[in-house]
Short mmCIF file of C-alpha atoms in Angstrom, two decimals:
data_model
loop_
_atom_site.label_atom_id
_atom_site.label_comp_id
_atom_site.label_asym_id
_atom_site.label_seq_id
_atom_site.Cartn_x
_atom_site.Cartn_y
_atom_site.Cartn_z
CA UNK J 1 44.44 39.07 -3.02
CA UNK J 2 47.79 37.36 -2.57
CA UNK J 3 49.04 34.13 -2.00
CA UNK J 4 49.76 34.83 1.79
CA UNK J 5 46.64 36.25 1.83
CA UNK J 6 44.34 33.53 0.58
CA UNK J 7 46.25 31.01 2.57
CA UNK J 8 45.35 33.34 5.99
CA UNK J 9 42.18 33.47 5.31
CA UNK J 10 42.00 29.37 4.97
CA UNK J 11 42.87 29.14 8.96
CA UNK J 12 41.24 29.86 11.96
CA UNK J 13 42.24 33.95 11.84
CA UNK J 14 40.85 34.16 8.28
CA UNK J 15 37.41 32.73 9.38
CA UNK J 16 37.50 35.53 12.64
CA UNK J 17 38.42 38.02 10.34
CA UNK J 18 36.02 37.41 8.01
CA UNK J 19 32.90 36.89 10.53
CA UNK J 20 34.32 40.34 11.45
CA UNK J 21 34.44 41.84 8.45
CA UNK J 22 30.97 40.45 7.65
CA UNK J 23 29.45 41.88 11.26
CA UNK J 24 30.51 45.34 10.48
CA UNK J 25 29.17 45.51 6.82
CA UNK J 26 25.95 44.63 7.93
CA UNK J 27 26.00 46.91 10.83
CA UNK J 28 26.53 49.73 8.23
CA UNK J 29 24.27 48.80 5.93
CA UNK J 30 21.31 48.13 8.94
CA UNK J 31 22.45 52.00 10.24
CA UNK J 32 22.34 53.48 6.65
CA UNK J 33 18.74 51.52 5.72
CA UNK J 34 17.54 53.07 9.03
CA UNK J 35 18.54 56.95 8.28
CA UNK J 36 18.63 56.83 4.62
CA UNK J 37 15.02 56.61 3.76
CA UNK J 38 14.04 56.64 0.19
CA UNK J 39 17.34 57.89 -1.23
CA UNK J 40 19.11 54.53 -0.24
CA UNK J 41 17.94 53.06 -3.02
CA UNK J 42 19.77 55.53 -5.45
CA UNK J 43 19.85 56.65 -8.98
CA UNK J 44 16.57 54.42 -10.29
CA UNK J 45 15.94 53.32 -7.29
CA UNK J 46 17.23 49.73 -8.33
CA UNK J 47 20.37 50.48 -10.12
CA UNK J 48 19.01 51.09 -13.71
CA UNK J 49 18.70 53.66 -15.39
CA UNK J 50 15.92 55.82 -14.86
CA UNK J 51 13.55 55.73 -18.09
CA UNK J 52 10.36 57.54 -19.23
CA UNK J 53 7.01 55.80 -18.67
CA UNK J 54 4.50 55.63 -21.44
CA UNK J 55 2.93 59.01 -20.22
CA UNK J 56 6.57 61.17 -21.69
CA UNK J 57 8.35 61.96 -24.33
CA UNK J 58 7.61 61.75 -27.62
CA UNK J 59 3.85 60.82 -28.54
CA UNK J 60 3.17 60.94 -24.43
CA UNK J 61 0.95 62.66 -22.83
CA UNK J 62 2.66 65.18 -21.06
CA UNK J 63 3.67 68.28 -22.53
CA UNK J 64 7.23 70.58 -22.70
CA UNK J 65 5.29 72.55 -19.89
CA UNK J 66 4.15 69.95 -16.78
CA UNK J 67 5.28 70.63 -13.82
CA UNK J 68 5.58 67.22 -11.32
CA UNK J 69 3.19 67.25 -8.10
CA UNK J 70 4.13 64.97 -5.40
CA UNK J 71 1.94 64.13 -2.66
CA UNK J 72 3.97 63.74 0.45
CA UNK J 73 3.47 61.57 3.53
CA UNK J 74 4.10 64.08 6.75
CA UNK J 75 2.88 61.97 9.20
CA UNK J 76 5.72 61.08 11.89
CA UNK J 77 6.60 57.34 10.61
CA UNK J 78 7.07 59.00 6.99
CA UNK J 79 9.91 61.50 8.17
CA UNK J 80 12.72 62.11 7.23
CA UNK J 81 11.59 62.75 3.54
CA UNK J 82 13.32 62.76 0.48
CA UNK J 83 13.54 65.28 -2.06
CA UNK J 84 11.62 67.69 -0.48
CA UNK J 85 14.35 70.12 -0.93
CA UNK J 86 14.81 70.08 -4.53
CA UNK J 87 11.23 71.10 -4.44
CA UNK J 88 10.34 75.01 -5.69
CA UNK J 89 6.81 75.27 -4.02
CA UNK J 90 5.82 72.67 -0.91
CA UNK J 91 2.00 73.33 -0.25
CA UNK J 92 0.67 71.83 3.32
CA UNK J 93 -2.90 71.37 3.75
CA UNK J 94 -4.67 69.72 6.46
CA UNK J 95 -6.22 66.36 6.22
CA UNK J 96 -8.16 63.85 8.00
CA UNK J 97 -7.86 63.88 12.05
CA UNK J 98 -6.05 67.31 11.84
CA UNK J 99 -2.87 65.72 10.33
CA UNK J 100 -0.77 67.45 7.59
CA UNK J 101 0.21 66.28 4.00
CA UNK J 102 2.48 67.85 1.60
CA UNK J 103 2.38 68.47 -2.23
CA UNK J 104 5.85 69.37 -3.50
CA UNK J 105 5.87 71.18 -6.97
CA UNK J 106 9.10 70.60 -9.03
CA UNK J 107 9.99 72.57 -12.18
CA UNK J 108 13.51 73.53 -12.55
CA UNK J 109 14.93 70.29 -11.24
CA UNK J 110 13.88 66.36 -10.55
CA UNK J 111 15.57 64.58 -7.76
CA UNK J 112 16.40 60.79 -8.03
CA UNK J 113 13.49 60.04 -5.93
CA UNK J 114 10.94 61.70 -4.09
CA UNK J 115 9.05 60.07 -1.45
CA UNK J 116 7.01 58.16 0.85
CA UNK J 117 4.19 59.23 -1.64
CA UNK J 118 0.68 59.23 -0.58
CA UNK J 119 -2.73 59.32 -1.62
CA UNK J 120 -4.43 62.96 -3.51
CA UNK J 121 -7.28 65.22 -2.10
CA UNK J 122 -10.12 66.24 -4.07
CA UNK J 123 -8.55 69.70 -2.82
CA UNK J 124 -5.56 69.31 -5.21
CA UNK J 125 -7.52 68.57 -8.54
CA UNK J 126 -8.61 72.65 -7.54
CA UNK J 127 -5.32 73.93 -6.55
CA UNK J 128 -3.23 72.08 -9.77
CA UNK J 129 -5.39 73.45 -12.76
CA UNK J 130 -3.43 77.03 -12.25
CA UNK J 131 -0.72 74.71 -13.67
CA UNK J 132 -0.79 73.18 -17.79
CA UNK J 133 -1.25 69.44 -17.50
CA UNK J 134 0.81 69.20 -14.42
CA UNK J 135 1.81 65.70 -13.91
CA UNK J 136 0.20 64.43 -10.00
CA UNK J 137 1.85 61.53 -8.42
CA UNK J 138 -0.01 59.86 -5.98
CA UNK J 139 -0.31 56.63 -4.21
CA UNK J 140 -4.34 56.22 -4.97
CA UNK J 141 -7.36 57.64 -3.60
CA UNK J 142 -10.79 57.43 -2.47
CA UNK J 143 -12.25 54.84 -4.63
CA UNK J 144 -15.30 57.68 -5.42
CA UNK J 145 -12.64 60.20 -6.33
CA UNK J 146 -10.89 58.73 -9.03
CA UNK J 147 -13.12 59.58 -11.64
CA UNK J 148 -12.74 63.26 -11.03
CA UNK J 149 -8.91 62.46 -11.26
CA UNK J 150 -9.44 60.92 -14.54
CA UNK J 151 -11.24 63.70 -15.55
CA UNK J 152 -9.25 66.47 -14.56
CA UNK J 153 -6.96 68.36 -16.82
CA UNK J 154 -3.76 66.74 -15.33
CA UNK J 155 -1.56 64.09 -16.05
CA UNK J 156 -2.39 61.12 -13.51
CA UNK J 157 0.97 59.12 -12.49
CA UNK J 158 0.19 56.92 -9.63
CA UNK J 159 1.54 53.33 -9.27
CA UNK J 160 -1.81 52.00 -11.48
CA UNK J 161 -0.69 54.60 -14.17
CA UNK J 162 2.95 53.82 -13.91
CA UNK J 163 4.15 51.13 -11.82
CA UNK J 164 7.85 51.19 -13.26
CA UNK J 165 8.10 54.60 -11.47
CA UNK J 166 7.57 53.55 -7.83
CA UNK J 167 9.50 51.06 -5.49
CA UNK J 168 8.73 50.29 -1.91
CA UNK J 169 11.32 50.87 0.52
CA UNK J 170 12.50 48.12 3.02
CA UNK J 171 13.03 50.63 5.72
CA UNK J 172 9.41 51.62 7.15
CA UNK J 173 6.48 49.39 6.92
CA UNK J 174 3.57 50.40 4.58
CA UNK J 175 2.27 52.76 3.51
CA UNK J 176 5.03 55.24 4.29
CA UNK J 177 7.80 53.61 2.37
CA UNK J 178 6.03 54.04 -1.33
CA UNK J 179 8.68 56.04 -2.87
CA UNK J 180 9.03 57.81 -6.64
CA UNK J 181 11.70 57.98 -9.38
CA UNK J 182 10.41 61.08 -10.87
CA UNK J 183 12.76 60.62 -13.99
CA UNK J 184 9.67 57.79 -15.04
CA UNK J 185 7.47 60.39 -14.88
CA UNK J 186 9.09 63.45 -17.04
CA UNK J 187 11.71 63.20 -19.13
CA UNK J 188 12.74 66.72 -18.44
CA UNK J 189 12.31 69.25 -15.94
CA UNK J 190 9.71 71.69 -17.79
CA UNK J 191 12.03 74.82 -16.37
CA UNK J 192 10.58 77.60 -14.05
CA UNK J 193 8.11 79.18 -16.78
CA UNK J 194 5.72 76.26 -15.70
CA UNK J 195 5.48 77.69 -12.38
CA UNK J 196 2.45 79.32 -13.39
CA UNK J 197 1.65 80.39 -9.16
CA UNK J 198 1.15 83.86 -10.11
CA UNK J 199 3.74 84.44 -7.51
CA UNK J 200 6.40 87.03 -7.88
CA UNK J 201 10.05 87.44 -7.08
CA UNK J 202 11.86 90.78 -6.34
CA UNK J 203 13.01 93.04 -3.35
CA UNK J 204 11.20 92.86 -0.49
CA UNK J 205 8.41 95.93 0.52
CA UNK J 206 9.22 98.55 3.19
CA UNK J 207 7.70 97.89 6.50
CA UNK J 208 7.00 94.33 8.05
CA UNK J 209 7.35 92.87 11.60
CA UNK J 210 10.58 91.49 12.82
CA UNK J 211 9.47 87.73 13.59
CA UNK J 212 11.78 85.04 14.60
CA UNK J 213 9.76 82.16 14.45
CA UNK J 214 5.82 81.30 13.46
CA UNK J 215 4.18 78.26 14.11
CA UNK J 216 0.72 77.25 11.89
CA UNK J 217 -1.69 74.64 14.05
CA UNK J 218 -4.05 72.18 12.87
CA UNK J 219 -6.32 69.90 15.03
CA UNK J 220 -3.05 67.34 15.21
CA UNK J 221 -0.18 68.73 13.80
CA UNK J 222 2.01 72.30 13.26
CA UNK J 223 4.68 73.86 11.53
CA UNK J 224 7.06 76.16 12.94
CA UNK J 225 9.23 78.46 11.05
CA UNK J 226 12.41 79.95 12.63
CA UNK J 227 14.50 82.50 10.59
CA UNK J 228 18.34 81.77 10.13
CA UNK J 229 20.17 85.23 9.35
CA UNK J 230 23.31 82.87 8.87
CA UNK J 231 20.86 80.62 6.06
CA UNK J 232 18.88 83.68 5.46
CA UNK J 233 15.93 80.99 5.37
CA UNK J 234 13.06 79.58 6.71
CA UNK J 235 14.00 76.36 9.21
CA UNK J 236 11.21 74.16 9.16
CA UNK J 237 10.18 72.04 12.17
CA UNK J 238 6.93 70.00 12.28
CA UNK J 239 5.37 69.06 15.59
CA UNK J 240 8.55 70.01 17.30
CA UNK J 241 11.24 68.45 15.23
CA UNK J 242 13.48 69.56 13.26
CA UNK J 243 12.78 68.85 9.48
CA UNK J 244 15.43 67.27 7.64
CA UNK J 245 15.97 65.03 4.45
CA UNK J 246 16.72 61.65 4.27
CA UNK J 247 19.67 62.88 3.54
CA UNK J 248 20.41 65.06 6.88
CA UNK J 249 19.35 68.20 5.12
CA UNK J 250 17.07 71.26 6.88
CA UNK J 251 14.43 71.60 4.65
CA UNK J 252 14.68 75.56 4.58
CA UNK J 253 12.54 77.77 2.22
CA UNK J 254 12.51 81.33 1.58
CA UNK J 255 9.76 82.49 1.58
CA UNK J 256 6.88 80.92 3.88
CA UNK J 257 3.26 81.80 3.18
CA UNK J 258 0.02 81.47 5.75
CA UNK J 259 -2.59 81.58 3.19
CA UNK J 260 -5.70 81.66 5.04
CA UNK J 261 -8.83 80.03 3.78
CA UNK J 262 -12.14 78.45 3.98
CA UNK J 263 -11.63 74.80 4.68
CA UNK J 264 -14.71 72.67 4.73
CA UNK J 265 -16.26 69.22 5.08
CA UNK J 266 -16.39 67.22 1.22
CA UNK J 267 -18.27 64.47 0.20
CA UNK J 268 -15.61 62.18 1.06
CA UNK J 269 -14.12 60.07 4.13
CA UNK J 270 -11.01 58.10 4.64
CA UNK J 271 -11.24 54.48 5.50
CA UNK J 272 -12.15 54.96 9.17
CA UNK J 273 -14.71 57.24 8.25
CA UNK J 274 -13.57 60.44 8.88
CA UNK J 275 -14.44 63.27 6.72
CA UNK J 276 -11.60 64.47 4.64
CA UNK J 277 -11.63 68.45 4.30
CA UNK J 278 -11.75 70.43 1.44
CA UNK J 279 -8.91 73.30 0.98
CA UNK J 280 -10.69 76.02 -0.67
CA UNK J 281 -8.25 77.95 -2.65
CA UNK J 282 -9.97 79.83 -5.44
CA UNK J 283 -11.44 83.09 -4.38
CA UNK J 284 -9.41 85.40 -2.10
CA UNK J 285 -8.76 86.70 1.50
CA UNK J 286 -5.75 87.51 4.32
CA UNK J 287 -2.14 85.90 4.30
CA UNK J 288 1.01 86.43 6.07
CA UNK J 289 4.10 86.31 4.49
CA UNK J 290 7.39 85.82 5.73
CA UNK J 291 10.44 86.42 4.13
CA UNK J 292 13.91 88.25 4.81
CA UNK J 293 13.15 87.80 8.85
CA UNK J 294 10.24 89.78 8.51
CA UNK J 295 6.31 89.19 8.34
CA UNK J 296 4.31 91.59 6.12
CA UNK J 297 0.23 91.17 6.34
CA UNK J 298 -1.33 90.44 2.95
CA UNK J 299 -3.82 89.82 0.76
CA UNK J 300 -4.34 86.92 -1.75
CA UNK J 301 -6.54 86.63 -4.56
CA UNK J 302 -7.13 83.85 -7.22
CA UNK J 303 -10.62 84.87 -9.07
CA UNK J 304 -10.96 81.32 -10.76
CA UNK J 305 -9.01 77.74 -10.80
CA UNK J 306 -7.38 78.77 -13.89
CA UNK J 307 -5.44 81.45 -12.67
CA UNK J 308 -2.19 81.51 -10.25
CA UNK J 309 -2.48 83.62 -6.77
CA UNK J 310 -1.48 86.48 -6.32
CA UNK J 311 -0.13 88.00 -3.05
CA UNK J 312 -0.40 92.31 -1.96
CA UNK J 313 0.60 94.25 0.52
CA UNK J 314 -2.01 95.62 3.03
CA UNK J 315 -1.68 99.02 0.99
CA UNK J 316 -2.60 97.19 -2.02
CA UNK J 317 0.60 97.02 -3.65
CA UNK J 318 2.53 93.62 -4.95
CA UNK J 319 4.43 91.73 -2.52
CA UNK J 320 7.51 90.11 -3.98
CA UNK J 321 8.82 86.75 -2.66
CA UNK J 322 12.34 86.07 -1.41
CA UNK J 323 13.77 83.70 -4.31
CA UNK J 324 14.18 80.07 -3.71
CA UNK J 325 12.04 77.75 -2.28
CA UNK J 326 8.29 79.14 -1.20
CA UNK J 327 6.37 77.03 1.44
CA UNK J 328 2.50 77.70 1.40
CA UNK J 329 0.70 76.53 4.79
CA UNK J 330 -2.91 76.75 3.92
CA UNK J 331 -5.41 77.00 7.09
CA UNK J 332 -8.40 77.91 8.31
CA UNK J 333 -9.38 81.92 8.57
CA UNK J 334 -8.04 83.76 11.91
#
């Protein structure tokens, strides 16, 4: 600043500009901090940079193959999300009260941060061990589940396991503001031979319905599914809106599978007491699978929790997905 500058600022029309000045700045920083979600808080979160916890690299714990779970908050006061895009499976399940959560796989890239993160299932511990030591980041659970976490063959990263990974955001109020710098998790991405889904990628099959849209219902919550020939994707709107990233994004997959299976009461409740339900997803049955504008009836079929899933045609043959991102909406048999 100049001379004549700092001396203008020292009168009366220095102050008003200032006060000005100093309105508007926090008017933009109040409109980003109400928009921006997680990813406000940038690369680390805190302005660092982003460095393994004790669980990575060398001597840790997880290996050159772990793919990163997330679980997601998908309740209304957790939208938008971040980092749900960079994501190359998103699996929805239902849970307590007929809500929805989200676990978002990532193996060929990490966002900066991922988030609001919320509590596991004793669902997941099933559905993760088609994966090698997959890394699960969660907020906590069930104080009678833990010790099946701790016992599973996965990598648990929740704030007790790694605290330097997590932040809360000064956006939302808890407990949908508990956000995750995956970089503290993995040091890497483990590339897209972890994906062990048994899914496949290729040219779609002959046949199929022309479908422009599909919603999936639970008890409180759905997922609709419009195609875009311009995107040639998926659009994803839950309970009526539009999903988008905290960073103004459509989340917009590929390929969207209705997997449908037995889900069933568990041993364990949430804090009001209601049961939380258990997503079956070894053994096999009928799915739906939309890709390329079309819906093709299916089969899927995982013989044991070891093993991917694998997805046929109604002839028996192998149904390729559309590649990019897949959602799977798991829910109860038609």
């Amino acid at each position: 600043m100049g001379i004549a500058d700092r001396t203008a600022g020292r009168g009366h029309g220095g102050r008003l500009r200032r006060a000005a000045l100093t309105t508007l700045a926090l008017a933009t920083v109040m409109a980003a901090s109400l928009t921006a979600g997680c990813a406000r808080h940038g690369p680390g979160g805190d302005g660092r940079t982003p460095r393994p916890t004790a669980t990575t690299g060398p001597g840790g714990q997880a290996g050159a193959g772990s793919v990163l779970a997330v679980k997601i908050d998908n309740v209304p006061a957790a939208r938008p999300q971040t980092g749900l895009d960079a994501a190359d499976v998103v699996y929805a399940e239902q849970v307590e009260g007929g809500l929805s959560r989200l676990m978002a796989v990532y193996a060929t890239k990490l966002p900066v941060v991922v988030g609001p993160v919320r509590s596991a299932r004793e669902s997941d511990l099933e559905l993760l061990r088609q994966f090698d030591r997959p890394v699960l980041a969660f907020s906590g659970a069930q104080r009678k589940l833990l010790p099946l976490i701790d016992r599973a063959p996965l990598i648990a990263g929740s704030p007790a396991h790694a605290p330097e990974a997590y932040f809360r955001g000064s956006d939302r109020p808890a407990p949908h503001n508990l956000c995750l710098r995956p970089a503290r998790l993995l040091s890497a991405a483990p590339g897209r031979a972890a994906l062990t889904t048994g899914f496949r990628y290729g040219p779609p099959p002959s046949g199929g319905t022309p479908t422009a849209s599909r919603t999936v219902r639970y008890p409180s919550a759905r997922f609709t599914f419009t195609w875009s020939a311009e995107r040639a994707r998926w659009l994803v709107s839950t309970d009526g809106t539009p999903s988008v990233t905290s960073a103004g994004k459509r989340v917009a997959p590929a390929t969207v599978v209705v997997q449908y299976v037995k889900v069933r009461t568990s041993a364990y409740h949430d804090a009001l007491g209601n049961n939380s339900p258990y997503t079956q997803t070894v053994g096999s049955g009928k799915a739906e699978v939309l890709r390329d504008g079309r819906s093709f009836d299916a089969t899927w079929s995982r013989p044991d929790a070891t093993r991917g899933t694998t997805f046929a045609t109604a002839g028996g043959g192998p149904l390729d997905f559309a590649a990019g991102q897949v959602w799977v909406v798991f829910t109860g048999a038609p």
